[in-house]
Coordinates of C-alpha atoms in Angstrom, one line a residue:
Chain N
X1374 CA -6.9 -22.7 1.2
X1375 CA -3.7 -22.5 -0.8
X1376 CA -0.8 -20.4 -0.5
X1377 CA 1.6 -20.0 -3.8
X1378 CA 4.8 -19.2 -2.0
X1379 CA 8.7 -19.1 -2.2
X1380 CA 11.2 -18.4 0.4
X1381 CA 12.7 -15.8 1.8
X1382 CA 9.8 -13.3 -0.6
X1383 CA 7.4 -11.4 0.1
X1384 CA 5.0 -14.3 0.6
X1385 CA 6.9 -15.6 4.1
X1386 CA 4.6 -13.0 5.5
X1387 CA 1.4 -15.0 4.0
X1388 CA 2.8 -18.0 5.7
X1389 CA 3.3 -16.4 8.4
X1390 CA -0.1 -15.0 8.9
X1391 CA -1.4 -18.2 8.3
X1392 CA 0.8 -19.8 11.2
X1393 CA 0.0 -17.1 13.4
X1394 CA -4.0 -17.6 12.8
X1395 CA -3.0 -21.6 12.6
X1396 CA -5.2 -22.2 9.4
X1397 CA -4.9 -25.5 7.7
X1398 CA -3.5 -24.7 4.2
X1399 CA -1.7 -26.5 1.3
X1400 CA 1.5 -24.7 0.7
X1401 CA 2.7 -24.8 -3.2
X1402 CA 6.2 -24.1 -3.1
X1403 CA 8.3 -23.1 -5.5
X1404 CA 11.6 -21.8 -6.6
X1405 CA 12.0 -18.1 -7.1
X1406 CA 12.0 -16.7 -9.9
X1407 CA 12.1 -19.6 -12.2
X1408 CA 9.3 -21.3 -11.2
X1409 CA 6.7 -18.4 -11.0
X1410 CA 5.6 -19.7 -14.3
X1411 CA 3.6 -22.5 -12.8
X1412 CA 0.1 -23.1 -14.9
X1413 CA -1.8 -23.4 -11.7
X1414 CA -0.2 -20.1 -10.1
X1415 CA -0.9 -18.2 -13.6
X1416 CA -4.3 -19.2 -13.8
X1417 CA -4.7 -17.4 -10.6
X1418 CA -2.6 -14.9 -10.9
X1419 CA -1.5 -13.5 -14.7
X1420 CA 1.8 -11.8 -13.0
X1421 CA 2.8 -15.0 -11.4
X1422 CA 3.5 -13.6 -8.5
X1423 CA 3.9 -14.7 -4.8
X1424 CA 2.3 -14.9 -3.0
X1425 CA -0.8 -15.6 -4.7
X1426 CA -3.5 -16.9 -2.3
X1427 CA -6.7 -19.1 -2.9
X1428 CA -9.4 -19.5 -0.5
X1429 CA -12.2 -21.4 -2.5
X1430 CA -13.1 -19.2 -5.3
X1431 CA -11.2 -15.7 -3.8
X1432 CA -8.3 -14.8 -5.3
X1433 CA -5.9 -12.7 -3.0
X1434 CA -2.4 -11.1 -4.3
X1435 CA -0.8 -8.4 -2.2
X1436 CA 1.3 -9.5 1.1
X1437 CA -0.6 -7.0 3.3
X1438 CA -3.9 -7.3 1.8
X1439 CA -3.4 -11.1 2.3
X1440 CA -2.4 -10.4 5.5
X1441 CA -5.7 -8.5 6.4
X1442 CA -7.6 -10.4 4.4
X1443 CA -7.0 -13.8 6.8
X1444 CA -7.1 -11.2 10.0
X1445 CA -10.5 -10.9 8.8
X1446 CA -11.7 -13.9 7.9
X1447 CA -10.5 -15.7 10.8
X1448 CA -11.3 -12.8 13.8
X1449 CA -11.3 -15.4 16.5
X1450 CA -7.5 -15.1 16.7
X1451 CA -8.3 -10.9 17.8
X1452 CA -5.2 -9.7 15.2
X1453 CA -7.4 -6.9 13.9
X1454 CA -9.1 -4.2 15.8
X1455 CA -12.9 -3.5 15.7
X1456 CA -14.0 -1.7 12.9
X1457 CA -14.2 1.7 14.1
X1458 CA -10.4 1.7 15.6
X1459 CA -8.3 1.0 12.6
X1460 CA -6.6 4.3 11.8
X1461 CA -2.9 3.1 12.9
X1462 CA -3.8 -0.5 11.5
X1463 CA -4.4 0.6 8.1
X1464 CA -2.0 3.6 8.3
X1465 CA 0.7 1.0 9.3
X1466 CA 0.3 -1.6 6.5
X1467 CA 0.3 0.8 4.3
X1468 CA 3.5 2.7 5.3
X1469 CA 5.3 -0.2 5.5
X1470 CA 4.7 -0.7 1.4
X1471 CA 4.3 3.0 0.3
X1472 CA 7.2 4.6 2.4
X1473 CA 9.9 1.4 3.3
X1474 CA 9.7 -1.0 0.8
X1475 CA 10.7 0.9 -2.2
X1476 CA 14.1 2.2 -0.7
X1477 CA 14.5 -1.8 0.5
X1478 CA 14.0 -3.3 -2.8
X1479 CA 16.1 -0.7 -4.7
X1480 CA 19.2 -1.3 -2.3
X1481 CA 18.6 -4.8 -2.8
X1482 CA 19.0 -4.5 -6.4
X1483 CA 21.5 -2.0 -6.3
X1484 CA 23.8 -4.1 -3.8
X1485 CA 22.5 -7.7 -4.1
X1486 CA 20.5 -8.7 -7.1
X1487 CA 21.9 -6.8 -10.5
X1488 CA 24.9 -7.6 -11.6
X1489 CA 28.4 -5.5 -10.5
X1490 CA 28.7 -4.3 -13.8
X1491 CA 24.5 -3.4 -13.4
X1492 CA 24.8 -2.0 -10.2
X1493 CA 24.6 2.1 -9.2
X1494 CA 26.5 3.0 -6.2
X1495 CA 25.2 6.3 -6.0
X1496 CA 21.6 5.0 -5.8
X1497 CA 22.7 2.4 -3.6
X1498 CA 23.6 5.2 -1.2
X1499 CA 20.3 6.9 -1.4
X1500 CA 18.3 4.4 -1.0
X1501 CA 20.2 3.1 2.1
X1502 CA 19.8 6.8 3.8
X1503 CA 16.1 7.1 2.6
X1504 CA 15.4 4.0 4.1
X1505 CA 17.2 4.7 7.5
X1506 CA 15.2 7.9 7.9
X1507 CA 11.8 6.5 7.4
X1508 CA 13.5 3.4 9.8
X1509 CA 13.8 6.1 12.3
X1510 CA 10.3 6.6 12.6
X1511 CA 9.2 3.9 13.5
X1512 CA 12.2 3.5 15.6
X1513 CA 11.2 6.2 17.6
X1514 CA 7.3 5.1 17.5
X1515 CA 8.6 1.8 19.4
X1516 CA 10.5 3.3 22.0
X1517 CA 7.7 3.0 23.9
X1518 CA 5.7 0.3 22.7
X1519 CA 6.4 -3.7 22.5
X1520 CA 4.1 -3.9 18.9
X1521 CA 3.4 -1.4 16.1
X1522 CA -0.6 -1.0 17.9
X1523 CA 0.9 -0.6 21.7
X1524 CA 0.9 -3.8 24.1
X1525 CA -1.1 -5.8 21.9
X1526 CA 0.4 -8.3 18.8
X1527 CA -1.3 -7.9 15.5
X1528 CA -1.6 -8.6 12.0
X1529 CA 0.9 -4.8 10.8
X1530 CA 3.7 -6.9 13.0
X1531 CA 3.6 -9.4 10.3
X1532 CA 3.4 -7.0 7.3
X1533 CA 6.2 -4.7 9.0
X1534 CA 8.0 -7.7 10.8
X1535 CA 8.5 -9.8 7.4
X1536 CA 10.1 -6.4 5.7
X1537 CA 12.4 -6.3 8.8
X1538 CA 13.5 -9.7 7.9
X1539 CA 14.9 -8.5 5.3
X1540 CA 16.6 -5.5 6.1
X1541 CA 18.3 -7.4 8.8
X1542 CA 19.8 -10.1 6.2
X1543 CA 20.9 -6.4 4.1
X1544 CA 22.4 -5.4 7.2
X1545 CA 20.3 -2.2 7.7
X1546 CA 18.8 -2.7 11.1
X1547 CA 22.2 -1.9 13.3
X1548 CA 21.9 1.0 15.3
X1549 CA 18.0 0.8 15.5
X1550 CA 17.7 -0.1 19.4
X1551 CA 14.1 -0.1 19.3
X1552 CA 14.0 -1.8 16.2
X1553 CA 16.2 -4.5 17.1
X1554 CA 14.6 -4.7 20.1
X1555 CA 11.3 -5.4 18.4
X1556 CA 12.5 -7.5 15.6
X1557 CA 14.1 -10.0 18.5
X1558 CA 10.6 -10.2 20.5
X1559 CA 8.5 -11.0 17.1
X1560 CA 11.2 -13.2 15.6
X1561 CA 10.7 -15.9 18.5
X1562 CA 7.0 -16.1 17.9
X1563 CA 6.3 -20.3 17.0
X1564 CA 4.6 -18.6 13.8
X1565 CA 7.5 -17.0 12.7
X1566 CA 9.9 -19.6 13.3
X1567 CA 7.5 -22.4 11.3
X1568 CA 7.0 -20.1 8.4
X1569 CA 10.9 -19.1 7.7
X1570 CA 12.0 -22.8 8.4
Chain J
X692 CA -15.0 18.5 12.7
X693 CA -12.6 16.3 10.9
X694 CA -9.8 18.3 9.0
X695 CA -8.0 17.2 5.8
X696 CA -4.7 18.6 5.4
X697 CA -5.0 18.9 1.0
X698 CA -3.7 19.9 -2.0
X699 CA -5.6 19.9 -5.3
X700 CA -4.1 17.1 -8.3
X701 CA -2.8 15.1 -5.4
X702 CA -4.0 11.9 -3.3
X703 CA -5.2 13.8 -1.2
X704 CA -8.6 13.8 -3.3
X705 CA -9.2 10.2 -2.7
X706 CA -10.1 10.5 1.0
X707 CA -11.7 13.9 0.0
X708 CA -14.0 11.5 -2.4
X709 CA -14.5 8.7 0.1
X710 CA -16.0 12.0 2.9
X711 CA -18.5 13.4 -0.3
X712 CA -19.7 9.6 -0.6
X713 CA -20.2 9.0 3.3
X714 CA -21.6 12.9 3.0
X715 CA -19.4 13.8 5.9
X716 CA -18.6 16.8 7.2
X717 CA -15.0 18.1 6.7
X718 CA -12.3 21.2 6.8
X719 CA -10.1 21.7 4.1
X720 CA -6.8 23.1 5.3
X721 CA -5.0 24.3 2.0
X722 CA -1.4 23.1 2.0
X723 CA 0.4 24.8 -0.6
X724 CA 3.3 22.4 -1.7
X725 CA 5.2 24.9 -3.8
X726 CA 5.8 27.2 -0.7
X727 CA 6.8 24.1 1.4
X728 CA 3.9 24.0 3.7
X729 CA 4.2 20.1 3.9
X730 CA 8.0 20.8 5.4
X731 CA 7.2 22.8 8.5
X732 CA 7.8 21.7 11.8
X733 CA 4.2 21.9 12.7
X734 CA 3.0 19.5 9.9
X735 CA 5.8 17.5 10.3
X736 CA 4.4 17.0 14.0
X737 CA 1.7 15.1 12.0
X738 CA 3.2 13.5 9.8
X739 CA 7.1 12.8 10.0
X740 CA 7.3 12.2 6.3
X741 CA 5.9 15.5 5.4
X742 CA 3.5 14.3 3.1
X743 CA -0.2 15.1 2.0
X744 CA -2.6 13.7 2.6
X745 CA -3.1 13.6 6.7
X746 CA -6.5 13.7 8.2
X747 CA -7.1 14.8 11.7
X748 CA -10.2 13.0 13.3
X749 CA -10.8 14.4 16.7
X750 CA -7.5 12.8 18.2
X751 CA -6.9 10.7 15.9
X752 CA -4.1 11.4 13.1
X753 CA -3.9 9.4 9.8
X754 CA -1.3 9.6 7.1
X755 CA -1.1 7.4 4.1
X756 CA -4.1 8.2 1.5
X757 CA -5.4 4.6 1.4
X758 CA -5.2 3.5 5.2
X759 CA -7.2 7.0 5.6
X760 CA -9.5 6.3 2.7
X761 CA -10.1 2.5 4.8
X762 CA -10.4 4.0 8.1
X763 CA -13.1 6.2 7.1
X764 CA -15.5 3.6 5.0
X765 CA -15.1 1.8 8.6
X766 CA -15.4 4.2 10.6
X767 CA -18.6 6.0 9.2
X768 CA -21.6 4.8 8.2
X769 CA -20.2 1.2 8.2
X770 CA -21.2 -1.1 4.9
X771 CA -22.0 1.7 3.0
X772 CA -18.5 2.4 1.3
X773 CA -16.8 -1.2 2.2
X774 CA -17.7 -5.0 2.4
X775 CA -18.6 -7.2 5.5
X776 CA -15.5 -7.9 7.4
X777 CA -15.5 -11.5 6.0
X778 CA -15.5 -10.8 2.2
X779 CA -12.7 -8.4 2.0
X780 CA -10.8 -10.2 -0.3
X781 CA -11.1 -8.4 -3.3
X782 CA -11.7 -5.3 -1.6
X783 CA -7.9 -5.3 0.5
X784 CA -6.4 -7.3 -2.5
X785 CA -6.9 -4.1 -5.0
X786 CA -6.5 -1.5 -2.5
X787 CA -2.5 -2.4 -1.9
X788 CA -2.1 -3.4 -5.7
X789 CA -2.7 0.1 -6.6
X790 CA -0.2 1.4 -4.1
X791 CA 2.2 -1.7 -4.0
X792 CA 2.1 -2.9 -7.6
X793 CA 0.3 -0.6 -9.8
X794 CA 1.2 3.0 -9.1
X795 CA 5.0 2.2 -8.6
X796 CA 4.7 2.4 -13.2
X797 CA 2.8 5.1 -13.0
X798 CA 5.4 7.2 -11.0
X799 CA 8.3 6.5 -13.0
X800 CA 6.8 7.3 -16.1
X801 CA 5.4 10.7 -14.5
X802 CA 9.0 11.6 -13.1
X803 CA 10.8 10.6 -16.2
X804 CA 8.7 12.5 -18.8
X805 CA 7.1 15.4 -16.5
X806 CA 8.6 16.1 -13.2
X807 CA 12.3 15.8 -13.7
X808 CA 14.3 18.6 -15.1
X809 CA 14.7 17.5 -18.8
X810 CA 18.2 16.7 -18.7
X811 CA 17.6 13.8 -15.5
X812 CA 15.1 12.0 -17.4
X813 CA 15.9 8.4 -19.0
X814 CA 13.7 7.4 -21.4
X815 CA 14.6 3.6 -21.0
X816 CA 13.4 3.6 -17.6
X817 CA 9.8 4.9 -19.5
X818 CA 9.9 2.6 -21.7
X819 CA 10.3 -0.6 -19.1
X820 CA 7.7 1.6 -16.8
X821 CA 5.4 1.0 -19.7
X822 CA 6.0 -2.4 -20.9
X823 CA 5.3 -3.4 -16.8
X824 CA 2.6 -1.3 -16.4
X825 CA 0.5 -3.2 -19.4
X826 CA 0.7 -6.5 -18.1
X827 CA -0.2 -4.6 -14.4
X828 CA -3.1 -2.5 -16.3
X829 CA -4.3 -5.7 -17.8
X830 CA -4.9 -7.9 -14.4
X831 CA -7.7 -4.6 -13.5
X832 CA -9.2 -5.1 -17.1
X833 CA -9.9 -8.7 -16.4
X834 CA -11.0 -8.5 -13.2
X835 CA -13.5 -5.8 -14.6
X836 CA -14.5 -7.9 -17.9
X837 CA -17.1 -9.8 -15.9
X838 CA -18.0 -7.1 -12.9
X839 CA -19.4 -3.6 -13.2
X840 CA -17.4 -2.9 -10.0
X841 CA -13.7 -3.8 -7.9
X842 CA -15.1 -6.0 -5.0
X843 CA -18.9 -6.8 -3.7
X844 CA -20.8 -6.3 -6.7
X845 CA -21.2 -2.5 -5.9
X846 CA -19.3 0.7 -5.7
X847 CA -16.8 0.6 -2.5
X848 CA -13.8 2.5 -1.4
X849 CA -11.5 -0.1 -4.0
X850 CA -13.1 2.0 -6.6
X851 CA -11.8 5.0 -5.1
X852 CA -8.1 4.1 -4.9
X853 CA -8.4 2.3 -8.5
X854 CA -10.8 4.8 -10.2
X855 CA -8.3 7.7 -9.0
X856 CA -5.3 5.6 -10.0
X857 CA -6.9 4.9 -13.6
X858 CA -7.9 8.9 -13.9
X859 CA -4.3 9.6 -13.5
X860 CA -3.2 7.0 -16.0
X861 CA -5.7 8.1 -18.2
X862 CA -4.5 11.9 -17.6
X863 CA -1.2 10.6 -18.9
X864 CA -2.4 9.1 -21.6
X865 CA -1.1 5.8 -20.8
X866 CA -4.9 3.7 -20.9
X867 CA -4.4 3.5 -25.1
X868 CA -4.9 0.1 -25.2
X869 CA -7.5 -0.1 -22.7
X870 CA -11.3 1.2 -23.5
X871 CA -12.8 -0.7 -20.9
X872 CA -10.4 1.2 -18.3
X873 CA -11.8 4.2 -20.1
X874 CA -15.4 3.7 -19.4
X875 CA -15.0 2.6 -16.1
X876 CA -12.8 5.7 -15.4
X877 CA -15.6 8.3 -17.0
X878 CA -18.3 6.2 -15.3
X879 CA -16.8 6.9 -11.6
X880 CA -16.5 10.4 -12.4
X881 CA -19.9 10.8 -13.1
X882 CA -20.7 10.3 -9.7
X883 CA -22.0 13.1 -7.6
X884 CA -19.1 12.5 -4.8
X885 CA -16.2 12.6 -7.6
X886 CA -17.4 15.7 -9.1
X887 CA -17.6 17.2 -5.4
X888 CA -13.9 16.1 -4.3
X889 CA -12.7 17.3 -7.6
X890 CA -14.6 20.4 -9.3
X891 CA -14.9 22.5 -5.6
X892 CA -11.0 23.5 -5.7
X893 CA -9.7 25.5 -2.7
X894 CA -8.5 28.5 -2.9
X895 CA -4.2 28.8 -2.6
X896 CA -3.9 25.0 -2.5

């Protein structure tokens, strides 16, 4: 199996589900964005995008289907439910893309990645209060619960933990007890740790 | 019975799709989006973002339209709308491409030359929306030169969330340089199911 990754991208999370399931793996790092042009990584994947993961003759793109995807394939590990209990598992991974990545990645660019002369404060702003009020869902969701599914770890606190990552190097996770709270307990996971080192 | 909180032209008719395939049986409830339906307290009890689709299985409350459209293919009449548990790749890896990656194009262009007030839209960002979404539209075209279907060599749930993706493209007139796209567009709504979730609108939503 081989994982196409960068730092601090999206594809941490495909690391990190691969530590977390403890798969062997070759890792093909490379510098983001200038070396997404790799032959081996556009043979796989035209958009050059990572991650990009190969597992013999499967091509899988997509953090959180990645992330599902090994869940699946390895089940010994128990980070999926059964089959007929998914409903928050699926409806987690995909909020996390669908209703909190989008504001992320837009204050990102807005505040971080354009230029100053590029950059829009006004959409800055929005996206920073559109984000906070979907955060606030699931801030109140884990006010009573240690993982996204209740007392049990599983394969949406990767998807949703790797986005927190991020919004926590942007700054946007203060005042989020729960959050916080959450973000701490997953952060000291071994798995974690290995796969942002 | 399970209830589907809908409104016609939306995503709500994927899950609607995926219950006419499994041949469940569902409730409607009408949500009419003009009048604000999806912004009262009560549905907001559902669903905190106020948006359609939700479906209500017994106790059991999904948002999202693709986590609903994968609960139910594993949830009813398992194998029959998704693959074995260990050959999901494809299957998962299309599923969030059209959310994460595909329809992100598809939106811009359909704020920025229908849904915005005329004097808010930009046509630059259309024409970058465009130039993305052909390299985007192109990784589905390849994928489908040498299979008739998106993952297990037979008609899944993948070809729901793509298939409806691809109809709205196509409504837009955006799958020009894609024929292939076409076919396998008019093919899917040929089927029995599509025409169901589609053709039976509901009165006032």
């Amino acid at each position: 199996m081989k994982l196409f990754f960068a730092p601090q991208t999206r594809a941490v999370s495909s690391r990190w589900a691969l530590e977390e399931l403890a798969v062997p793996h070759e890792l093909v790092q490379l510098k983001f964005p200038e070396e997404l042009v790799h032959p081996e990584l556009r043979a796989a994947n035209p958009l050059g995008q990572v991650p990009t993961l190969v597992d013999g003759d499967q091509v899988v793109t997509e953090s959180s289907a990645i992330a599902l995807y090994l869940a699946d394939r390895f089940p010994a590990a128990g980070l999926a439910p059964a089959q007929d209990r998914r409903h928050e598992y699926y409806q987690w991974a995909f909020f996390v893309g669908a209703a909190m990545e989008p504001h992320l990645l837009e204050y990102f660019l807005q505040t971080v990645r354009f230029s100053e002369a590029e950059r829009d404060s006004a959409r800055a702003a929005s996206a920073k209060e559109k984000f906070e009020r979907v955060l606030q869902i699931v801030n109140h969701h884990l006010a009573d619960r240690q993982y996204l599914l209740g007392d049990q770890f599983s394969m949406v606190d990767v998807i949703l933990g790797s986005l927190l990552g991020w919004a926590s190097m942007l700054k946007l996770l203060d005042g989020f007890e729960h959050v916080g709270a959450y973000y701490k307990r997953i952060y000291s996971r071994p798995a974690f740790q290995k796969a942002a080192a | 019975m399970m209830k589907l909180y809908y409104s016609k032209q939306s995503r709500a008719t994927r899950p609607r799709w995926v219950m006419e395939e499994l041949g469940l049986e569902y409730e409607i409830v009408p949500m009419n989006l003009q009048a604000g339906d999806q912004r009262k307290p009560e549905f907001k009890e559902l669903n905190p973002l106020g948006q359609i689709p939700v479906l209500q299985d017994h106790e059991r409350v999904i948002c999202e339209s693709g986590a609903i459209c994968l609960y139910l293919a594993d949830r009813y009449r398992p194998g029959t709308m998704a693959p074995a548990l260990d050959q999901r790749g494809d299957y998962y890896r299309f599923c969030f491409y059209v959310y994460n990656t595909l329809e992100h194009q598809l939106i811009e262009i359909f704020l920025h030359t229908r849904f915005l007030p005329e004097d808010q839209r930009k046509p630059e960002r259309v024409a970058q929306a465009k130039e993305l979404l052909q390299a985007r539209l192109q990784i589905i075209a390849d994928h489908l030169a040498t299979r008739e279907f998106i993952a297990d060599g037979r008609f899944t749930t993948a070809d729901v969330l793509v298939g409806s993706a691809l109809d709205w493209a196509h409504m837009q007139g955006l799958l020009g340089g894609f024929p292939s796209l076409v076919g396998y567009v008019e093919k899917l709504k040929k089927r029995p199911a599509y025409q169901r979730a589609h053709e039976t609108e509901v009165a006032h939503s």
